Short mmCIF file of C-alpha atoms and ligand atoms in Angstrom, two decimals:
data_model
loop_
_atom_site.label_atom_id
_atom_site.label_comp_id
_atom_site.label_asym_id
_atom_site.label_seq_id
_atom_site.Cartn_x
_atom_site.Cartn_y
_atom_site.Cartn_z
CA UNK A 203 15.46 22.34 -17.54
CA UNK A 204 17.06 24.75 -19.97
CA UNK A 205 19.46 21.95 -21.13
CA UNK A 206 16.59 19.55 -21.60
CA UNK A 207 14.69 22.18 -23.78
CA UNK A 208 17.72 22.39 -25.97
CA UNK A 209 17.85 18.59 -26.32
CA UNK A 210 14.23 18.53 -27.50
CA UNK A 211 13.57 19.01 -31.04
CA UNK A 212 10.96 21.60 -32.25
CA UNK A 213 7.57 20.13 -31.39
CA UNK A 214 4.04 20.90 -32.68
CA UNK A 215 0.54 20.44 -31.62
CA UNK A 216 -1.55 17.80 -33.35
CA UNK A 217 -4.65 19.61 -34.09
CA UNK A 218 -6.67 16.33 -34.45
CA UNK A 219 -6.41 15.36 -30.78
CA UNK A 220 -9.50 16.35 -28.70
CA UNK A 221 -9.31 14.54 -25.37
CA UNK A 222 -6.59 12.71 -23.46
CA UNK A 223 -6.69 10.86 -20.13
CA UNK A 224 -3.60 9.89 -18.05
CA UNK A 225 -3.13 7.93 -14.94
CA UNK A 226 -0.24 8.05 -12.58
CA UNK A 227 0.31 5.90 -9.42
CA UNK A 228 0.73 6.79 -5.91
CA UNK A 229 4.37 6.37 -4.67
CA UNK A 230 6.33 5.82 -1.49
CA UNK A 231 9.33 8.06 -1.19
CA UNK A 232 12.63 7.67 0.81
CA UNK A 233 12.58 3.77 1.23
CA UNK A 234 14.02 4.48 4.75
CA UNK A 235 17.58 4.44 3.54
CA UNK A 236 17.35 6.72 0.60
CA UNK A 237 16.08 10.14 1.69
CA UNK A 238 15.02 12.15 -1.32
CA UNK A 239 16.69 9.47 -3.46
CA UNK A 240 14.67 6.34 -3.42
CA UNK A 241 11.01 5.39 -3.93
CA UNK A 242 8.60 2.81 -5.28
CA UNK A 243 5.30 2.83 -7.12
CA UNK A 244 2.07 1.39 -5.76
CA UNK A 245 -0.33 -0.64 -7.81
CA UNK A 246 -4.02 0.22 -7.96
CA UNK A 247 -4.05 3.75 -6.48
CA UNK A 248 -3.33 7.02 -8.03
CA UNK A 249 -4.53 10.24 -9.84
CA UNK A 250 -6.12 10.54 -13.21
CA UNK A 251 -5.95 13.70 -15.31
CA UNK A 252 -8.47 14.32 -18.14
CA UNK A 253 -7.60 17.11 -20.76
CA UNK A 254 -10.04 18.42 -23.23
CA UNK A 255 -9.13 20.82 -25.99
CA UNK A 256 -10.76 24.23 -25.79
CA UNK A 257 -11.75 26.67 -28.64
CA UNK A 258 -9.59 29.41 -26.98
CA UNK A 259 -6.09 29.26 -25.70
CA UNK A 260 -6.84 29.23 -21.94
CA UNK A 261 -5.94 26.58 -19.33
CA UNK A 262 -8.79 26.04 -17.04
CA UNK A 263 -9.14 23.65 -14.10
CA UNK A 264 -12.75 22.74 -14.50
CA UNK A 265 -13.26 20.05 -11.85
CA UNK A 266 -11.58 18.30 -9.07
CA UNK A 267 -13.31 14.97 -8.08
CA UNK A 268 -12.58 11.74 -6.19
CA UNK A 269 -11.22 11.85 -2.79
CA UNK A 270 -10.91 15.72 -2.96
CA UNK A 271 -12.80 18.67 -4.30
CA UNK A 272 -12.02 22.25 -4.96
CA UNK A 273 -12.69 22.82 -1.27
CA UNK A 274 -9.44 21.20 -0.54
CA UNK A 275 -7.32 21.75 -3.58
CA UNK A 276 -6.99 24.96 -5.70
CA UNK A 277 -8.49 25.47 -9.02
CA UNK A 278 -5.98 28.10 -9.80
CA UNK A 279 -3.75 26.88 -12.60
CA UNK A 280 -0.61 28.32 -10.84
CA UNK A 281 -1.49 26.88 -7.42
CA UNK A 282 -2.42 23.30 -8.66
CA UNK A 283 0.59 21.42 -9.74
CA UNK A 284 -1.45 19.97 -12.89
CA UNK A 285 -2.12 23.42 -14.09
CA UNK A 286 1.35 24.62 -13.27
CA UNK A 287 3.21 21.70 -15.00
CA UNK A 288 1.12 21.90 -18.14
CA UNK A 289 1.52 25.70 -18.30
CA UNK A 290 5.33 25.52 -17.97
CA UNK A 291 5.63 22.74 -20.71
CA UNK A 292 3.51 24.69 -23.18
CA UNK A 293 5.43 28.05 -22.37
CA UNK A 294 8.80 26.42 -22.68
CA UNK A 295 7.98 24.98 -26.11
CA UNK A 296 6.13 27.98 -27.18
CA UNK A 297 2.98 26.05 -27.88
CA UNK A 298 -0.41 27.47 -28.11
CA UNK A 299 -3.14 25.23 -26.70
CA UNK A 300 -6.23 25.77 -24.65
CA UNK A 301 -7.27 22.96 -22.39
CA UNK A 302 -10.02 22.17 -19.82
CA UNK A 303 -8.40 20.13 -17.01
CA UNK A 304 -10.37 17.74 -14.78
CA UNK A 305 -8.49 15.99 -11.86
CA UNK A 306 -9.80 12.74 -10.40
CA UNK A 307 -7.84 12.41 -7.04
CA UNK A 308 -7.31 8.87 -5.75
CA UNK A 309 -4.79 10.02 -3.27
CA UNK A 310 -5.62 11.96 -0.10
CA UNK A 311 -3.98 15.22 0.49
CA UNK A 312 -0.78 15.27 2.70
CA UNK A 313 -0.76 11.56 3.03
CA UNK A 314 2.75 10.52 2.25
CA UNK A 315 2.02 8.50 -0.89
CA UNK A 316 2.90 11.20 -3.35
CA UNK A 317 -0.29 12.89 -4.31
CA UNK A 318 1.24 15.92 -5.85
CA UNK A 319 3.78 13.86 -7.76
CA UNK A 320 1.02 11.65 -9.17
CA UNK A 321 -0.97 14.58 -10.33
CA UNK A 322 2.20 16.27 -11.96
CA UNK A 323 3.03 12.98 -13.79
CA UNK A 324 -0.39 12.41 -15.08
CA UNK A 325 -0.71 16.02 -16.24
CA UNK A 326 2.53 16.01 -18.11
CA UNK A 327 1.89 12.61 -19.78
CA UNK A 328 -1.63 13.79 -20.80
CA UNK A 329 -0.45 17.13 -22.36
CA UNK A 330 2.22 15.39 -24.13
CA UNK A 331 -0.18 13.34 -26.01
CA UNK A 332 -1.45 16.54 -27.85
CA UNK A 333 1.89 16.63 -29.80
CA UNK A 334 2.34 15.42 -33.30
CA UNK A 335 5.23 13.32 -31.92
CA UNK A 336 4.79 12.78 -28.17
CA UNK A 337 8.10 12.99 -26.25
CA UNK A 338 9.51 10.01 -24.37
CA UNK A 339 9.06 9.83 -20.60
CA UNK A 340 12.78 10.64 -20.06
CA UNK A 341 11.98 14.06 -21.69
CA UNK A 342 9.13 14.76 -19.50
CA UNK A 343 10.28 13.74 -16.05
CA UNK A 344 12.01 17.13 -15.27
CA UNK A 345 8.61 18.71 -15.63
CA UNK A 346 6.96 16.49 -13.06
CA UNK A 347 9.70 17.13 -10.68
CA UNK A 348 9.41 20.78 -11.17
CA UNK A 349 5.69 20.42 -10.21
CA UNK A 350 6.82 18.72 -7.02
CA UNK A 351 9.33 21.41 -6.22
CA UNK A 352 6.50 24.06 -6.28
CA UNK A 353 4.84 22.47 -3.28
CA UNK A 354 8.14 21.46 -1.49
CA UNK A 355 9.45 24.94 -0.78
CA UNK A 356 11.39 24.98 -4.14
CA UNK A 357 13.40 21.83 -3.33
CA UNK A 358 13.80 19.49 -6.31
CA UNK A 359 13.40 15.84 -5.07
CA UNK A 360 12.25 13.26 -7.63
CA UNK A 361 11.78 10.33 -5.29
CA UNK A 362 8.01 10.47 -5.83
CA UNK A 363 7.82 11.73 -9.38
CA UNK A 364 10.31 9.26 -10.87
CA UNK A 365 8.65 6.10 -9.51
CA UNK A 366 5.19 7.50 -10.47
CA UNK A 367 6.39 8.08 -14.12
CA UNK A 368 8.51 4.88 -14.58
CA UNK A 369 7.18 2.45 -12.01
CA UNK A 370 9.23 0.06 -9.89
CA UNK A 371 11.85 0.91 -7.22
CA UNK A 372 14.38 3.69 -8.30
CA UNK A 373 17.43 5.38 -7.07
CA UNK A 374 18.10 9.00 -8.10
CA UNK A 375 21.60 10.30 -8.85
CA UNK A 376 20.26 13.69 -9.43
CA UNK A 377 16.86 15.48 -9.34
CA UNK A 378 17.65 18.58 -11.51
CA UNK A 379 18.10 17.46 -14.25
CA UNK A 380 16.89 14.07 -13.38
CA UNK A 381 19.19 11.08 -13.49
CA UNK A 382 18.09 7.71 -11.98
CA UNK A 383 18.58 4.04 -12.13
CA UNK A 384 15.87 1.36 -11.78
CA UNK A 385 16.77 -1.04 -8.86
CA UNK A 386 16.10 -4.71 -8.66
CA UNK A 387 12.82 -5.11 -6.67
CA UNK A 388 13.34 -8.86 -5.74
CA UNK A 389 9.69 -9.60 -5.95
CA UNK A 390 9.25 -7.77 -2.64
CA UNK A 391 5.77 -6.68 -1.64
CA UNK A 392 4.79 -3.71 0.63
CA UNK A 393 1.97 -3.00 2.95
CA UNK A 394 1.45 0.78 2.90
CA UNK A 395 -0.96 1.95 5.58
CA UNK A 396 -2.17 5.64 5.63
CA UNK A 397 -3.54 6.66 9.13
CA UNK A 398 -6.09 9.46 8.85
CA UNK A 399 -3.73 12.41 9.72
CA UNK A 400 -2.47 15.19 7.47
CA UNK A 401 1.16 16.08 7.22
CA UNK A 402 2.27 18.67 4.72
CA UNK A 403 5.84 17.75 3.14
CA UNK A 404 6.88 21.41 3.58
CA UNK A 405 6.23 21.18 7.30
CA UNK A 406 7.90 17.72 7.71
CA UNK A 407 10.91 19.07 5.90
CA UNK A 408 11.31 21.86 8.51
CA UNK A 409 11.76 19.15 11.28
CA UNK A 410 14.87 17.86 9.58
CA UNK A 411 16.34 21.03 8.76
CA UNK A 412 19.02 20.58 11.44
CA UNK A 413 22.74 19.72 11.35
CA UNK A 414 23.65 15.97 11.28
CA UNK A 415 27.04 14.82 12.68
CA UNK A 416 29.64 13.20 10.31
CA UNK A 417 29.29 10.09 12.45
CA UNK A 418 25.57 9.92 11.73
CA UNK A 419 26.22 10.46 8.17
CA UNK A 420 28.70 7.71 7.89
CA UNK A 421 26.58 5.29 9.78
CA UNK A 422 23.54 5.91 7.50
CA UNK A 423 25.69 5.88 4.41
CA UNK A 424 26.83 2.35 5.40
CA UNK A 425 23.21 1.15 5.75
CA UNK A 426 22.18 2.68 2.32
CA UNK A 427 25.17 0.98 0.67
CA UNK A 428 24.41 -2.40 2.35
CA UNK A 429 20.69 -2.21 1.06
CA UNK A 430 21.84 -1.38 -2.44
CA UNK A 431 24.21 -4.25 -2.53
CA UNK A 432 21.48 -6.55 -0.84
CA UNK A 433 19.11 -5.76 -3.68
CA UNK A 434 21.56 -6.42 -6.44
CA UNK A 435 22.62 -9.83 -4.74
CA UNK A 436 19.24 -10.76 -3.76
CA UNK A 437 20.46 -11.17 -0.10
CA UNK A 438 17.33 -10.67 2.06
CA UNK A 439 19.28 -11.42 5.31
CA UNK A 440 21.60 -8.42 4.70
CA UNK A 441 18.58 -6.40 3.51
CA UNK A 442 16.59 -7.00 6.71
CA UNK A 443 19.71 -6.24 9.00
CA UNK A 444 20.47 -2.86 7.37
CA UNK A 445 17.06 -1.53 6.54
CA UNK A 446 17.31 1.24 9.05
CA UNK A 447 16.70 5.12 8.92
CA UNK A 448 18.81 6.68 11.67
CA UNK A 449 18.59 10.25 10.34
CA UNK A 450 15.00 11.05 9.46
CA UNK A 451 12.70 8.50 11.12
CA UNK A 452 13.60 9.65 14.76
CA UNK A 453 12.86 13.24 13.98
CA UNK A 454 9.60 12.69 11.93
CA UNK A 455 8.01 9.74 13.74
CA UNK A 456 6.61 12.17 16.47
CA UNK A 457 4.16 13.40 13.99
CA UNK A 458 2.58 9.82 13.55
CA UNK A 459 0.50 8.64 16.53
CA UNK A 460 1.22 4.92 17.13
CA UNK A 461 4.39 4.89 14.89
CA UNK A 462 6.43 2.89 17.44
CA UNK A 463 3.67 0.33 18.05
CA UNK A 464 3.11 -0.06 14.27
CA UNK A 465 6.95 -0.66 13.82
CA UNK A 466 7.05 -3.15 16.62
CA UNK A 467 4.01 -5.07 15.23
CA UNK A 468 5.51 -5.22 11.60
CA UNK A 469 8.83 -6.54 12.90
CA UNK A 470 7.15 -9.07 15.21
CA UNK A 471 5.20 -10.30 12.17
CA UNK A 472 8.45 -10.85 10.14
CA UNK A 473 8.63 -7.74 8.07
CA UNK A 474 11.77 -7.33 6.21
CA UNK A 475 11.74 -3.65 6.82
CA UNK A 476 9.51 -0.87 8.19
CA UNK A 477 9.57 2.84 7.72
CA UNK A 478 7.83 6.27 7.07
CA UNK A 479 6.47 6.64 3.51
CA UNK A 480 7.56 9.96 2.20
CA UNK A 481 6.95 12.55 4.86
CA UNK A 482 4.32 10.55 6.42
CA UNK A 483 1.78 9.97 7.93
CA UNK A 484 1.75 6.72 5.76
CA UNK A 485 4.09 3.97 6.82
CA UNK A 486 5.21 0.93 4.92
CA UNK A 487 6.44 -2.66 5.73
CA UNK A 488 8.28 -4.93 3.42
CA UNK A 489 7.59 -8.67 3.01
CA UNK A 490 8.68 -11.32 0.66
CA UNK A 491 5.11 -12.21 -0.51
CA UNK A 492 1.60 -10.84 -0.82
CA UNK A 493 -0.11 -12.96 1.86
CA UNK A 494 2.47 -11.80 4.40
CA UNK A 495 1.98 -8.30 3.31
CA UNK A 496 -1.82 -8.54 3.66
CA UNK A 497 -1.49 -9.96 7.28
CA UNK A 498 0.84 -7.11 8.19
CA UNK A 499 -1.43 -4.38 6.60
CA UNK A 500 -4.47 -5.63 8.58
CA UNK A 501 -2.53 -5.67 11.80
CA UNK A 502 -1.12 -2.16 11.10
CA UNK A 503 -4.71 -0.82 10.52
CA UNK A 504 -5.57 -2.24 14.06
CA UNK A 505 -2.61 -0.38 15.61
CA UNK A 506 -3.75 2.85 14.26
CA UNK A 507 -7.38 2.03 15.35
CA UNK A 508 -6.02 1.65 18.89
CA UNK A 509 -4.83 5.24 18.57
CA UNK A 510 -8.28 6.37 17.49
CA UNK A 511 -7.27 6.74 13.85
CA UNK A 512 -8.93 5.16 10.77
CA UNK A 513 -6.46 3.98 8.22
CA UNK A 514 -6.38 2.94 4.50
CA UNK A 515 -4.23 0.04 3.41
CA UNK A 516 -2.55 -0.82 0.15
CA UNK A 517 -0.89 -3.98 -0.84
CA UNK A 518 1.53 -3.70 -3.63
CA UNK A 519 4.56 -5.27 -5.31
CA UNK A 520 7.66 -3.13 -5.65
CA UNK A 521 7.54 -3.47 -9.22
CA UNK A 522 4.26 -1.72 -9.90
CA UNK A 523 3.81 0.03 -13.32
CA UNK A 524 4.40 3.71 -13.70
CA UNK A 525 2.19 6.36 -15.36
CA UNK A 526 0.28 5.63 -18.54
CA UNK A 527 -2.16 7.14 -21.08
CA UNK A 528 -5.69 5.49 -20.65
CA UNK A 529 -7.62 7.26 -23.20
CA UNK A 530 -7.11 9.41 -26.30
CA UNK A 531 -9.79 10.77 -28.65
CA UNK A 532 -9.50 12.61 -31.98
CA UNK A 533 -11.78 15.53 -33.04
N1 LIG B 666 -2.91 18.27 -7.83
C1 LIG B 666 -2.53 18.29 -6.67
N2 LIG B 666 -2.55 17.20 -5.83
C2 LIG B 666 -2.15 17.27 -4.57
N3 LIG B 666 -1.68 18.34 -3.88
C3 LIG B 666 -1.52 19.39 -4.66
C4 LIG B 666 -1.86 19.50 -6.09
N4 LIG B 666 -1.73 20.64 -6.48
C5 LIG B 666 -1.12 21.41 -5.46
N5 LIG B 666 -1.02 20.53 -4.44
C6 LIG B 666 -0.58 21.05 -3.06
O1 LIG B 666 0.43 20.25 -2.60
C7 LIG B 666 0.40 20.07 -1.20
C8 LIG B 666 0.30 18.54 -0.86
O2 LIG B 666 1.58 18.07 -1.02
P1 LIG B 666 2.19 17.07 0.22
O3 LIG B 666 3.40 17.17 -0.15
O4 LIG B 666 1.64 17.46 1.55
O5 LIG B 666 1.27 15.73 -0.04
P2 LIG B 666 1.80 14.53 -0.87
O6 LIG B 666 2.20 14.88 -2.26
O7 LIG B 666 0.78 13.43 -0.75
O8 LIG B 666 3.07 14.03 0.04
P3 LIG B 666 4.29 13.16 -0.09
O9 LIG B 666 5.11 13.72 -1.15
O10 LIG B 666 4.84 13.09 1.28
O11 LIG B 666 3.64 11.77 -0.41
C9 LIG B 666 -0.80 20.74 -0.69
O12 LIG B 666 -0.38 22.00 -0.19
C10 LIG B 666 -1.59 20.99 -1.98
O13 LIG B 666 -2.44 22.20 -1.86
N1 LIG B 667 11.63 12.95 0.17
C1 LIG B 667 10.60 13.79 0.44
C2 LIG B 667 9.33 13.02 0.00
C3 LIG B 667 8.06 13.69 0.41
O1 LIG B 667 7.54 14.29 -0.67
C4 LIG B 667 10.57 14.11 1.87
O2 LIG B 667 10.58 13.05 2.63
O3 LIG B 667 10.49 15.14 2.35
#
């Protein structure tokens, strides 16, 4: 982060800007073979952050609406990633700006589709628009990943924040400072299904805080390499054969009622791959077209219904757009 601040030229507040609204999409992290390294954006679902300039220099979270309210999510600027990210950005650049923050949550809490990352990305994109010369997304991404680290027990993993910012399917080389590449998404589609359970990332990370053997590490590395090569070569046969998570899935799936049945159903229906989305409870299945993805999503919802769980379904391509500014008003 310090390196990044040095690289950014002196920046100033544009006193004419009164209001900004930004949106960032939900995301699915890990992509089965890329724990903490890979993720993709979803279309049509995400968080929206509205910022309005205040007469004083305070940061105030005024409202949380949509799927969550202030009963489930903190209004405290230091506890809510939106407030924390904006505060750090303003402090790092010695900017003095008071803002009322309103957060419209489209992503449920602890769902495995990157709610905190979407909020962090929308917040940093929105505050950036108050500058005379807004910075590029590449100069903002470390702030969004910082937001994520606050709720992940201090661990920096950009596998939700990077696709939420840039869209598409991404592969990280480093999360602090952020370095990543955009992977070919081969027109693949995903059925992302979120059963009505709540899993906190911090808790799900404790389950995998165990030693892995070198044999397991080598076997998983081979799978990961095969998937990356399959994406570049457009080889769906190789992709389907190697889309396997041998490290994390066996340890975390116990938290998701009906996981094995959902996986079996998706494979029976011809999915190219299946896995836990982020730290769960969301799961995802990959298909080569939207119709197949829709059929699989419906069937996965039924599997969770058999477990007594309602579930939300999202159908998306793997090349969905990243975060964006959706409104900006001058004084
Ligand atoms: N604006 C925010 N939106 C969502 N969660 C927030 C926000 N600010 C702080 N949090 C905290 O972050 C935690 C939720 O993060 P969690 O990692 O469980 O969900 P997630 O981001 O949906 O997960 P995943 O990264 O697996 O998709 C909660 O403890 C919540 O209080
Ligand atoms: N890579 C992270 C994503 C969840 O935020 C994990 O699985 O713990």
